[in-house]
Coordinates of C-alpha atoms and ligand atoms in Angstrom, one line a residue:
M1 CA 136.5 79.3 103.3
L2 CA 136.0 78.9 99.8
K3 CA 137.4 81.9 97.9
Q4 CA 133.9 82.2 95.7
I5 CA 131.9 82.4 99.0
S6 CA 134.4 84.5 101.1
V7 CA 134.8 87.0 98.5
A8 CA 131.1 87.1 98.3
A9 CA 131.0 87.9 102.0
I10 CA 134.2 89.4 102.9
A11 CA 136.2 92.8 103.8
V12 CA 139.6 95.2 104.1
G13 CA 142.6 96.4 106.3
L14 CA 142.7 100.2 106.5
M15 CA 146.3 100.7 106.0
A16 CA 146.2 98.2 102.7
G17 CA 143.3 100.3 101.6
G18 CA 145.2 103.8 102.0
A19 CA 148.1 102.6 100.4
V20 CA 146.1 101.5 97.6
F21 CA 144.2 104.8 97.2
A22 CA 147.3 106.6 97.3
A23 CA 149.3 105.0 94.9
H24 CA 146.3 105.0 92.7
H25 CA 146.0 108.4 93.0
E26 CA 149.5 109.2 91.7
E27 CA 148.9 106.9 88.9
G28 CA 145.6 108.6 88.2
E29 CA 147.8 111.8 87.4
M30 CA 150.1 109.9 85.1
A31 CA 147.2 108.2 83.6
A32 CA 146.0 111.6 82.3
A33 CA 148.7 111.3 80.2
A34 CA 148.5 107.6 79.3
P35 CA 148.2 104.6 81.6
T36 CA 150.8 102.0 80.5
A37 CA 150.6 98.4 80.9
A38 CA 153.4 98.5 83.4
D39 CA 151.1 100.6 85.6
A40 CA 148.2 98.2 85.1
D41 CA 150.6 95.1 86.2
A42 CA 151.7 97.2 89.4
F43 CA 147.8 97.8 90.1
V44 CA 147.0 94.4 89.8
E45 CA 150.2 93.7 92.4
R46 CA 148.6 95.8 94.9
A47 CA 145.3 94.8 94.5
E48 CA 146.3 91.2 95.1
Q49 CA 148.0 92.1 98.1
R50 CA 145.1 93.8 99.5
L51 CA 142.5 91.5 98.8
A52 CA 144.8 88.7 100.3
D53 CA 145.3 90.4 103.6
L54 CA 141.5 91.2 103.8
S55 CA 140.5 87.6 102.8
I56 CA 142.2 86.4 106.0
Y57 CA 140.6 88.7 108.1
V58 CA 137.3 88.1 106.7
G59 CA 137.9 84.6 106.6
K60 CA 138.5 84.6 110.1
A61 CA 135.5 86.6 111.1
A62 CA 133.3 84.5 109.1
W63 CA 134.6 81.2 110.6
A64 CA 134.1 82.5 114.2
N65 CA 130.6 83.5 113.3
A66 CA 129.7 80.3 111.5
T67 CA 131.2 78.0 114.3
N68 CA 129.6 80.1 117.0
I69 CA 126.6 82.6 116.0
T70 CA 125.9 85.0 118.4
I71 CA 124.8 88.8 118.2
D72 CA 128.5 89.7 118.4
T73 CA 129.9 87.3 115.9
D74 CA 127.0 88.3 113.7
F75 CA 128.3 91.8 114.0
L76 CA 131.9 91.1 113.5
A77 CA 131.4 88.9 110.3
A78 CA 129.1 91.5 109.0
R79 CA 131.9 94.4 109.6
A80 CA 134.5 92.3 107.8
S81 CA 132.3 91.4 105.1
A82 CA 131.4 94.9 104.5
E83 CA 134.7 96.2 104.4
Y84 CA 136.0 93.4 101.8
T85 CA 133.1 94.2 99.8
K86 CA 134.0 97.9 99.6
A87 CA 137.6 97.3 98.8
A88 CA 136.4 94.8 95.9
V89 CA 133.9 97.1 94.6
E90 CA 136.6 99.9 94.6
L91 CA 139.2 97.5 93.0
A92 CA 136.4 96.6 90.2
N93 CA 135.9 100.0 89.1
E94 CA 139.5 100.6 89.2
A95 CA 140.3 97.5 87.3
A96 CA 137.9 98.5 84.5
K97 CA 139.9 101.8 83.7
Y98 CA 142.9 99.7 82.8
A99 CA 141.2 97.0 80.9
A100 CA 141.2 98.7 77.7
I101 CA 145.1 99.4 77.6
D102 CA 147.1 98.2 74.7
G103 CA 150.0 95.6 75.2
L104 CA 148.4 94.0 78.3
S105 CA 150.2 90.9 79.3
Y106 CA 147.9 87.6 79.5
D107 CA 148.2 87.3 83.3
T108 CA 147.2 91.2 83.8
S109 CA 144.4 91.1 81.6
R110 CA 142.9 88.1 82.9
K111 CA 143.4 89.5 86.3
L112 CA 141.8 92.5 85.6
N113 CA 138.6 90.9 84.5
M114 CA 138.7 88.5 87.6
L115 CA 138.9 91.9 89.8
R116 CA 135.9 92.8 88.0
Q117 CA 133.6 90.0 88.3
S118 CA 134.8 88.5 91.7
L119 CA 131.9 89.3 94.1
T120 CA 128.8 87.5 94.4
A121 CA 127.1 90.2 96.2
P122 CA 128.5 93.7 95.1
A123 CA 127.5 96.6 96.9
P124 CA 126.5 100.0 95.5
N125 CA 129.6 102.6 95.7
V126 CA 127.6 104.7 98.0
P127 CA 128.1 105.0 101.9
G128 CA 126.3 102.8 104.2
A129 CA 125.3 100.4 101.3
A130 CA 128.1 97.6 102.0
D131 CA 127.4 97.7 105.6
E132 CA 123.5 97.2 104.8
L133 CA 124.1 94.7 102.4
A134 CA 126.6 92.5 104.7
T135 CA 124.2 93.0 107.6
L136 CA 121.6 91.7 105.5
L137 CA 123.6 88.6 104.3
T138 CA 124.9 87.8 107.9
G139 CA 121.4 87.8 109.2
L140 CA 120.2 85.8 106.5
N141 CA 123.0 82.9 106.8
S142 CA 122.6 83.1 110.8
A143 CA 118.8 82.6 110.5
Y144 CA 119.2 79.7 108.6
G145 CA 122.0 78.3 111.2
K146 CA 119.6 78.6 114.0
G147 CA 116.8 77.5 112.2
K148 CA 114.6 74.7 113.8
G149 CA 111.6 72.4 112.6
M150 CA 109.6 69.6 114.1
Y151 CA 109.8 66.0 114.8
K152 CA 107.0 64.4 115.9
G153 CA 106.0 67.2 117.8
T154 CA 109.6 67.7 119.3
E155 CA 111.7 71.2 118.1
T156 CA 114.7 69.6 116.3
R157 CA 117.7 71.2 114.6
G158 CA 117.7 71.6 110.7
N159 CA 120.9 69.3 110.7
D160 CA 119.1 66.3 112.5
L161 CA 116.2 66.8 110.5
E162 CA 117.8 66.5 107.2
A163 CA 119.1 63.0 108.6
L164 CA 115.8 61.9 109.7
M165 CA 114.4 62.8 106.1
G166 CA 116.6 60.1 105.0
T167 CA 115.1 57.2 107.6
E168 CA 111.6 58.3 108.2
R169 CA 108.9 56.5 106.5
D170 CA 105.4 57.8 107.7
P171 CA 104.3 60.2 105.5
A172 CA 102.5 62.2 108.0
V173 CA 105.6 62.6 109.9
L174 CA 107.6 63.3 106.8
Q175 CA 105.0 66.2 105.8
E176 CA 105.3 67.4 109.5
M177 CA 109.2 67.8 109.2
W178 CA 108.9 69.4 105.6
T179 CA 106.4 71.8 106.3
S180 CA 108.1 73.2 109.7
W181 CA 111.4 73.6 108.1
H182 CA 110.4 75.5 105.2
R183 CA 108.7 77.8 107.8
V184 CA 112.5 78.9 108.5
G185 CA 112.3 80.7 105.3
T186 CA 109.4 82.8 106.2
P187 CA 110.8 85.8 108.4
M188 CA 113.7 86.0 105.4
R189 CA 111.6 87.3 102.6
E190 CA 111.9 91.0 102.9
D191 CA 115.5 91.0 103.8
Y192 CA 116.0 88.8 100.8
A193 CA 114.2 91.1 98.7
R194 CA 116.2 94.3 100.0
F195 CA 119.3 92.3 99.6
V196 CA 118.2 91.8 96.0
E197 CA 117.9 95.4 95.2
L198 CA 121.0 96.5 96.9
S199 CA 123.3 94.0 94.9
N200 CA 121.4 94.6 91.8
E201 CA 122.6 98.3 92.4
G202 CA 126.0 97.1 92.7
A203 CA 126.0 95.0 89.7
R204 CA 124.8 98.0 87.5
S205 CA 127.4 100.1 88.8
L206 CA 130.0 97.5 87.8
G207 CA 128.6 97.5 84.3
Y208 CA 126.1 94.6 84.5
A209 CA 122.4 94.1 84.0
D210 CA 121.7 92.4 87.4
T211 CA 123.8 90.3 89.7
G212 CA 122.5 87.1 87.9
A213 CA 124.2 88.4 84.7
M214 CA 127.3 89.2 86.8
W215 CA 127.3 85.4 88.1
R216 CA 127.0 84.3 84.5
S217 CA 129.8 86.5 83.4
G218 CA 132.7 84.0 85.3
Y219 CA 133.1 81.5 82.9
D220 CA 135.7 82.2 80.5
M221 CA 132.9 82.5 77.9
D222 CA 129.8 84.7 76.8
P223 CA 127.5 84.7 79.4
D224 CA 124.6 83.8 77.3
A225 CA 126.6 81.1 75.9
Y226 CA 127.2 79.7 79.4
A227 CA 123.5 79.4 80.1
A228 CA 122.6 77.9 76.9
M229 CA 125.5 75.4 77.5
L230 CA 123.7 74.5 80.9
D231 CA 120.3 74.2 78.9
A232 CA 121.8 72.0 76.2
N233 CA 123.9 69.8 79.0
W234 CA 120.3 69.2 80.6
Q235 CA 118.8 68.0 77.6
E236 CA 121.4 65.5 77.2
V237 CA 120.7 63.7 80.7
K238 CA 116.9 64.5 81.0
P239 CA 116.1 61.5 79.2
L240 CA 117.8 59.6 81.9
Y241 CA 116.1 61.8 84.6
D242 CA 112.7 61.1 83.2
Q243 CA 112.8 57.1 83.5
L244 CA 114.2 57.7 86.8
H245 CA 111.5 59.7 87.9
C246 CA 108.8 57.5 86.2
Y247 CA 110.3 54.6 87.9
T248 CA 110.5 56.0 91.1
R249 CA 107.1 57.4 91.2
S250 CA 105.8 54.3 90.7
K251 CA 107.7 52.4 93.4
L252 CA 106.4 55.1 95.7
N253 CA 102.8 54.7 94.3
E254 CA 102.9 51.0 95.2
A255 CA 104.7 51.8 98.7
Y256 CA 102.3 54.5 99.8
G257 CA 99.0 54.0 97.9
D258 CA 97.2 56.5 95.7
D259 CA 96.1 58.8 98.3
V260 CA 100.0 59.9 99.6
Q261 CA 101.5 59.4 95.9
P262 CA 99.3 58.8 92.9
E263 CA 100.4 57.1 89.8
N264 CA 100.8 59.9 87.4
G265 CA 101.7 63.6 87.7
P266 CA 104.5 65.0 90.1
I267 CA 106.2 63.3 93.1
R268 CA 105.3 64.5 96.4
A269 CA 108.4 66.3 97.5
D270 CA 108.8 64.8 100.9
L271 CA 108.9 61.3 100.0
L272 CA 112.3 61.3 98.4
G273 CA 114.8 60.7 101.3
N274 CA 115.7 64.3 101.2
M275 CA 114.7 67.5 102.7
W276 CA 115.0 69.3 99.0
A277 CA 114.2 66.2 97.0
Q278 CA 118.0 66.7 95.6
E279 CA 118.9 63.4 96.1
W280 CA 117.0 60.5 96.6
G281 CA 119.5 57.4 97.5
N282 CA 118.1 57.3 101.0
I283 CA 115.0 55.6 99.7
Y284 CA 116.9 53.0 97.9
D285 CA 115.1 50.5 100.1
I286 CA 111.6 51.5 98.3
V287 CA 112.9 51.6 95.0
A288 CA 115.3 48.2 95.0
P289 CA 114.5 45.8 92.4
E290 CA 113.6 42.7 93.2
G291 CA 116.9 40.1 93.0
A292 CA 119.4 42.6 91.5
G293 CA 118.3 45.1 94.2
D294 CA 119.7 43.5 97.3
L295 CA 123.4 44.6 97.1
G296 CA 124.2 42.8 100.2
Y297 CA 125.4 46.0 101.8
D298 CA 124.4 49.3 102.7
L299 CA 127.0 51.7 103.4
T300 CA 125.4 53.3 106.4
D301 CA 124.9 49.7 108.2
L302 CA 128.5 49.1 107.4
L303 CA 129.7 52.3 109.2
V304 CA 127.6 51.8 112.0
K305 CA 128.4 48.4 112.3
A306 CA 132.3 48.9 112.2
D307 CA 131.7 51.5 114.9
Y308 CA 132.7 54.4 112.5
T309 CA 133.1 57.6 114.3
P310 CA 132.7 61.1 112.4
K311 CA 136.7 61.5 112.7
R312 CA 137.2 58.2 111.7
I313 CA 135.0 59.0 108.5
V314 CA 137.4 61.8 107.8
E315 CA 140.4 60.1 108.4
T316 CA 139.2 57.4 105.8
G317 CA 138.8 60.4 103.2
E318 CA 142.6 61.5 103.9
T319 CA 143.7 58.2 103.7
F320 CA 142.2 57.8 100.1
F321 CA 144.1 61.1 98.9
S322 CA 147.1 59.8 100.6
S323 CA 147.0 57.0 98.6
L324 CA 146.9 59.1 95.4
G325 CA 150.0 60.8 96.8
F326 CA 148.8 64.0 98.4
A327 CA 150.6 65.0 101.5
P328 CA 148.7 64.2 104.7
L329 CA 146.4 66.7 106.2
P330 CA 148.3 69.4 108.4
G331 CA 148.0 69.0 112.4
T332 CA 145.9 72.5 112.4
F333 CA 143.3 70.8 110.1
W334 CA 142.5 68.2 113.2
E335 CA 142.9 70.9 115.8
R336 CA 141.0 73.9 114.1
S337 CA 138.4 71.8 112.1
Q338 CA 134.5 71.7 113.5
I339 CA 133.9 67.9 112.5
T340 CA 130.7 67.4 114.7
A341 CA 127.9 69.8 115.9
P342 CA 129.0 71.4 119.3
R343 CA 126.1 70.8 121.8
D344 CA 126.1 74.0 123.5
R345 CA 126.0 76.8 121.0
E346 CA 124.6 77.7 117.6
V347 CA 126.6 76.9 114.2
V348 CA 126.0 76.8 110.5
C349 CA 125.6 73.0 109.9
H350 CA 125.7 73.2 106.2
A351 CA 129.0 71.6 105.3
S352 CA 131.8 73.6 103.9
A353 CA 135.8 73.8 103.6
W354 CA 137.8 76.6 104.4
N355 CA 141.5 78.0 103.8
L356 CA 142.1 80.5 106.3
D357 CA 145.5 81.9 105.6
N358 CA 145.5 81.0 101.7
E359 CA 148.4 78.4 102.5
D360 CA 148.1 75.5 104.7
D361 CA 145.5 76.1 107.4
V362 CA 142.8 74.2 105.6
R363 CA 139.9 73.2 107.4
I364 CA 136.2 71.7 107.4
K365 CA 133.2 72.7 109.1
M366 CA 130.6 70.0 109.4
C367 CA 128.0 68.6 111.8
T368 CA 129.0 64.8 110.5
K369 CA 126.8 61.9 111.3
V370 CA 128.0 58.5 110.6
N371 CA 125.9 57.8 107.5
A372 CA 126.4 57.0 103.7
D373 CA 125.4 60.6 102.9
D374 CA 127.9 62.4 105.3
F375 CA 130.7 59.8 104.0
V376 CA 130.4 61.4 100.6
T377 CA 130.3 64.8 101.8
V378 CA 133.4 64.4 103.8
H379 CA 135.0 63.4 100.7
H380 CA 133.3 66.2 98.9
E381 CA 134.8 68.6 101.5
L382 CA 138.2 67.2 101.5
G383 CA 138.4 67.4 97.7
H384 CA 138.0 71.5 98.3
N385 CA 140.7 71.3 101.0
Y386 CA 143.1 69.3 98.8
Y387 CA 142.6 71.7 95.7
Q388 CA 143.2 74.8 97.9
R389 CA 146.5 73.3 98.7
A390 CA 147.4 72.3 95.5
Y391 CA 146.9 75.5 93.8
K392 CA 148.2 77.4 97.1
G393 CA 151.7 78.4 95.1
Q394 CA 149.5 80.4 92.6
P395 CA 149.1 84.3 93.0
F396 CA 146.2 85.3 94.9
L397 CA 143.7 85.6 92.2
Y398 CA 144.5 82.4 90.7
K399 CA 144.0 80.6 94.0
N400 CA 140.7 79.1 92.8
S401 CA 139.4 76.4 90.9
A402 CA 139.3 76.3 87.1
N403 CA 135.7 77.3 87.3
D404 CA 133.5 76.8 90.4
G405 CA 132.1 73.5 89.2
F406 CA 135.5 72.0 89.4
H407 CA 135.9 73.0 93.0
E408 CA 132.8 71.1 93.6
A409 CA 133.7 68.3 91.5
I410 CA 136.9 66.9 92.8
G411 CA 136.0 65.3 96.3
D412 CA 132.8 64.0 94.4
M413 CA 135.1 62.3 91.8
I414 CA 136.9 60.8 94.6
A415 CA 133.7 59.1 96.2
L416 CA 132.9 57.7 92.8
S417 CA 135.6 55.3 93.6
V418 CA 134.0 54.2 96.6
T419 CA 133.3 50.8 95.1
P420 CA 132.3 47.5 96.8
D421 CA 135.9 46.3 95.9
Y422 CA 137.4 49.7 97.4
L423 CA 135.1 48.9 100.7
T424 CA 136.7 45.7 101.1
Q425 CA 140.2 47.1 100.7
I426 CA 139.2 49.5 103.7
D427 CA 137.7 46.3 105.4
L428 CA 134.5 47.6 105.5
L429 CA 133.0 45.0 103.7
D430 CA 133.7 41.4 103.8
E431 CA 135.1 40.0 100.2
A432 CA 132.3 37.1 100.4
N433 CA 129.8 40.2 100.3
I434 CA 131.2 42.0 97.2
P435 CA 128.1 42.0 95.0
A436 CA 128.4 40.2 91.9
A437 CA 127.7 41.3 88.3
D438 CA 124.1 40.3 88.5
K439 CA 123.8 43.4 91.3
D440 CA 125.0 45.8 88.6
I441 CA 121.7 47.2 87.9
G442 CA 121.4 47.7 91.5
L443 CA 124.6 49.2 92.2
L444 CA 123.7 51.7 89.5
L445 CA 120.1 52.3 90.4
R446 CA 121.6 53.3 94.0
Q447 CA 124.3 55.4 92.5
A448 CA 121.5 57.2 90.1
M449 CA 119.2 57.9 92.7
D450 CA 121.9 60.5 94.4
K451 CA 123.7 61.5 91.1
V452 CA 121.0 61.7 88.4
A453 CA 118.0 62.7 90.5
F454 CA 120.2 66.0 91.6
L455 CA 120.6 67.3 88.1
P456 CA 117.2 69.4 87.6
F457 CA 117.5 70.5 91.1
G458 CA 121.1 71.8 90.3
L459 CA 119.8 73.8 87.5
M460 CA 116.8 75.1 88.7
I461 CA 118.1 76.8 91.7
D462 CA 119.8 79.5 89.7
K463 CA 117.0 79.5 87.2
W464 CA 115.3 80.7 90.3
R465 CA 117.6 83.1 91.1
W466 CA 118.5 84.6 87.7
Q467 CA 114.7 85.3 87.6
V468 CA 114.8 87.0 90.8
F469 CA 117.7 89.3 89.9
S470 CA 116.3 90.2 86.6
G471 CA 113.1 91.4 88.2
E472 CA 111.1 88.9 86.1
T473 CA 110.2 87.4 89.7
T474 CA 109.1 89.9 92.2
P475 CA 109.0 89.3 96.3
E476 CA 105.2 88.4 96.0
N477 CA 106.1 85.6 93.5
Y478 CA 109.4 84.1 95.1
T479 CA 107.8 81.1 96.5
K480 CA 105.4 80.6 93.5
S481 CA 108.2 80.6 91.0
W482 CA 110.1 78.3 93.1
T483 CA 107.3 75.8 93.4
D484 CA 106.8 76.2 89.5
L485 CA 110.2 75.4 88.7
R486 CA 110.4 72.8 91.3
R487 CA 107.5 71.2 89.4
E488 CA 108.9 71.7 86.0
Y489 CA 112.4 70.8 86.4
Q490 CA 111.9 67.9 89.0
G491 CA 108.5 67.2 88.6
I492 CA 107.8 67.5 92.3
V493 CA 105.3 69.2 94.4
P494 CA 105.2 70.3 98.2
P495 CA 103.3 68.0 100.6
G496 CA 99.9 69.6 101.9
G497 CA 98.5 71.5 99.1
P498 CA 99.2 75.4 98.1
R499 CA 102.0 77.0 100.0
P500 CA 100.9 79.9 102.7
A501 CA 100.5 83.1 101.4
D502 CA 103.6 84.3 103.4
S503 CA 106.1 81.5 103.0
F504 CA 109.6 81.8 101.5
D505 CA 110.3 78.3 100.6
P506 CA 113.9 79.2 99.0
G507 CA 114.9 80.5 102.5
A508 CA 114.9 76.8 103.6
K509 CA 117.5 75.8 101.0
Y510 CA 121.1 76.9 102.5
H511 CA 122.5 78.5 99.3
V512 CA 119.7 80.9 99.0
P513 CA 120.1 82.8 102.6
G514 CA 124.3 81.7 102.3
N515 CA 124.2 83.5 98.3
T516 CA 126.1 80.7 97.0
P517 CA 125.8 80.6 93.1
Y518 CA 124.6 76.8 92.3
T519 CA 125.3 76.2 88.7
R520 CA 128.7 75.1 90.0
Y521 CA 126.7 71.7 91.6
F522 CA 125.1 71.3 88.1
M523 CA 128.4 71.6 86.3
A524 CA 130.1 69.5 89.2
R525 CA 127.6 66.6 88.5
L526 CA 128.7 66.1 84.8
L527 CA 132.5 66.9 85.4
Q528 CA 132.7 64.7 88.2
F529 CA 131.8 61.9 85.6
Q530 CA 134.1 63.3 83.0
F531 CA 137.0 63.4 85.7
H532 CA 136.3 59.6 86.7
Q533 CA 136.1 58.4 83.5
A534 CA 139.4 59.8 82.3
A535 CA 140.9 59.1 85.5
C536 CA 140.1 55.2 85.1
E537 CA 141.0 55.4 81.6
Q538 CA 144.5 56.4 82.9
A539 CA 144.3 53.8 85.1
G540 CA 143.8 51.3 82.4
W541 CA 140.7 50.4 83.7
Q542 CA 138.9 47.6 81.6
G543 CA 135.6 46.8 83.3
P544 CA 132.2 48.9 83.9
L545 CA 133.0 52.6 85.4
H546 CA 130.7 52.2 88.2
R547 CA 133.5 49.3 89.4
C548 CA 136.3 51.3 88.6
S549 CA 138.2 52.7 91.9
I550 CA 141.3 55.0 91.6
Y551 CA 142.5 54.3 95.2
D552 CA 146.0 53.9 95.8
N553 CA 147.0 55.1 92.0
A554 CA 149.6 57.6 92.5
E555 CA 150.0 58.0 88.8
V556 CA 146.4 59.4 88.2
G557 CA 147.3 61.3 91.7
A558 CA 149.9 63.0 89.9
Q559 CA 147.8 63.8 86.7
L560 CA 145.0 64.9 89.0
N561 CA 147.5 67.3 90.7
A562 CA 148.6 68.9 87.8
M563 CA 145.3 70.1 86.9
L564 CA 144.5 71.3 90.5
E565 CA 147.8 73.0 90.7
M566 CA 146.9 75.3 88.0
G567 CA 144.3 77.1 89.9
S568 CA 142.4 79.3 88.0
S569 CA 145.3 80.6 85.9
R570 CA 144.1 79.4 82.6
P571 CA 140.6 79.2 81.2
W572 CA 138.8 76.2 82.4
P573 CA 138.8 74.2 78.9
D574 CA 142.3 74.3 79.6
A575 CA 142.3 72.7 82.9
L576 CA 139.6 70.1 81.3
E577 CA 141.8 69.3 78.8
A578 CA 144.9 68.8 80.8
F579 CA 143.2 66.0 82.9
T580 CA 140.5 64.7 80.5
G581 CA 142.0 65.4 77.2
T582 CA 138.9 67.3 76.2
R583 CA 137.9 71.0 76.2
D584 CA 134.0 70.3 76.3
M585 CA 132.1 69.9 79.6
N586 CA 129.3 67.6 78.7
G587 CA 126.8 64.8 80.1
E588 CA 128.4 62.2 77.7
A589 CA 130.5 60.4 80.6
L590 CA 127.6 60.4 83.1
V591 CA 125.3 59.2 80.3
A592 CA 127.9 56.4 79.5
Y593 CA 128.2 55.5 83.3
F594 CA 124.6 54.7 83.3
E595 CA 124.1 53.4 80.1
P596 CA 123.0 49.7 81.1
L597 CA 120.4 51.3 83.9
K598 CA 118.8 53.4 81.0
G599 CA 117.7 50.5 79.1
W600 CA 116.5 48.6 82.4
L601 CA 114.6 51.7 83.2
E602 CA 113.0 51.8 80.1
E603 CA 112.0 48.2 80.2
Q604 CA 110.5 48.7 83.7
N605 CA 108.7 51.7 82.6
K606 CA 106.9 49.8 79.5
G607 CA 103.3 50.6 79.1
K608 CA 103.4 53.4 82.1
S609 CA 102.6 57.0 81.0
C610 CA 106.0 58.9 82.1
G611 CA 106.1 62.6 82.7
W612 CA 104.0 65.0 84.7
Ligands
X8Z1 O1 126.6 72.5 99.6 C1 127.2 71.3 99.2 C2 128.5 71.1 100.2 C3 129.1 72.0 100.4 S1 130.0 72.9 98.9 C4 128.1 70.1 100.9 N1 126.4 70.5 98.4 C5 125.2 71.0 97.8 C6 124.0 71.0 98.4 O2 124.3 70.4 99.7 O3 122.9 71.3 98.3 C7 127.2 69.5 97.6 C8 126.1 68.8 96.8 C9 125.1 70.0 96.4
ZN2 ZN1 131.2 71.9 98.0

């Protein structure tokens, strides 16, 4: 599992625990005289060893659980997670004691800091708390995994509903799917509220104001400056989003009529081709401009016509990375990954990438379907695996990405190289069907429907969670605040009017019951364009960015690997600079990529009253 997720949900071998405690006890006595920088080095080394051992144990329990949800695997996963949390909390407290010592080495000081804020769900240091917290989170995660909704009156798995949201066009059926799926959250609300209480107590005992403040402190910068940076980034790209929203709304109005989608105001959330309205590419057929809109191909159609299987999609992703010079995936990847949904048991279908031994035991867990969304998601997940493998030589605490946004950006950056030319190179698209330059607007619009549409969603999830953790939003207002933020940031509203009083809509989005911080995906949306732009520059590409593919470019691959190998050993601006030459994370590359589309959208929207 990704470290940043697994550490959240993790646990400890008693032997390792005992050893660290005994050693510390001895040191504690010396420390009464004066703990030295050498004591701190020794502590960090032991802590890394202990957490590394535990991470394998907790990872395996979590994998067994996520790929086979039963009362017993829930129990085992929760146990392991509680053990990890207890150890990590103990080490975080101890780390704080060493942090003030003079003369600490760069690495020891950096690692002490990491030890302080590595948990996504810290537990209070009192008997029973870590177990209660772990049981709550395991229960929430499994409840999501087992969730079902309705499609035309038939009970349907969440994963199947997700795909159907992309293809169904009957607004009554869309509303049925959306509404029934959101009921998955309802029974989670109380447990979620209790989880918030417990993890906040844990965060406070580690010196943070609340869990949200702790999350914001993991970015090599002042936590408030981090939040401000994200807001500033959003302001850079918001004008583009506003134009896309305006244009999409008017196309939906044309397609469905005033009763379903009025010309003004927010967009109905279930009409955008995705359960959470987070990516809109699936309704490209509805928004495609005349003439320039016919791209001559649709990736889902190409995959289906070429008889692609889920496994073949994964192989195709692997081949891309191989073309950049990365070693092929190990045999164990193919033996141990879950590539498609098992028929006979409950699993967490939400895609993830894992490393089960902190070395080469990398795997993906997906319920892959043969469509364009999962084609991108496979590359996304493989990006995690190749990153994990690239930094496997680092010490345990540096076996992570430069910041969590980097982890989410690598595979997506590769998928930006899935251009018409590339599809021709892998024999999916006939050369005769490569869209000419007059189709550029269509290509950009198709991409913007996924990439630009996501931006406000990527930001609002943790806006919501930060308010929940700070107490500004109380359990009675969980759904109201969620709906308000969705309206404010995305300009969307739930179908069917006000939400039921007992609803908990956030619970119907994986990362809330899964407790995965979400600003990483917002950052990744910007970073992947920064990486793509830099990669294309390294490749000497002259044309428009959306036609650039780095497929088969081993020099670019080597430069990418140099950044990935760094793991989290240096502050993230160093890693960003290593690959892109800049230390700033910002929206410039994304804006540059979509520049021609922005002017075109403004033209289309002339005379309309945009906004909501
Ligand atoms: O959760 C994911 C990945 C797993 S790390 C599939 N993503 C976010 C989401 O689905 O909400 C990728 C894009 C955003
Ligand atoms: Zn991911």
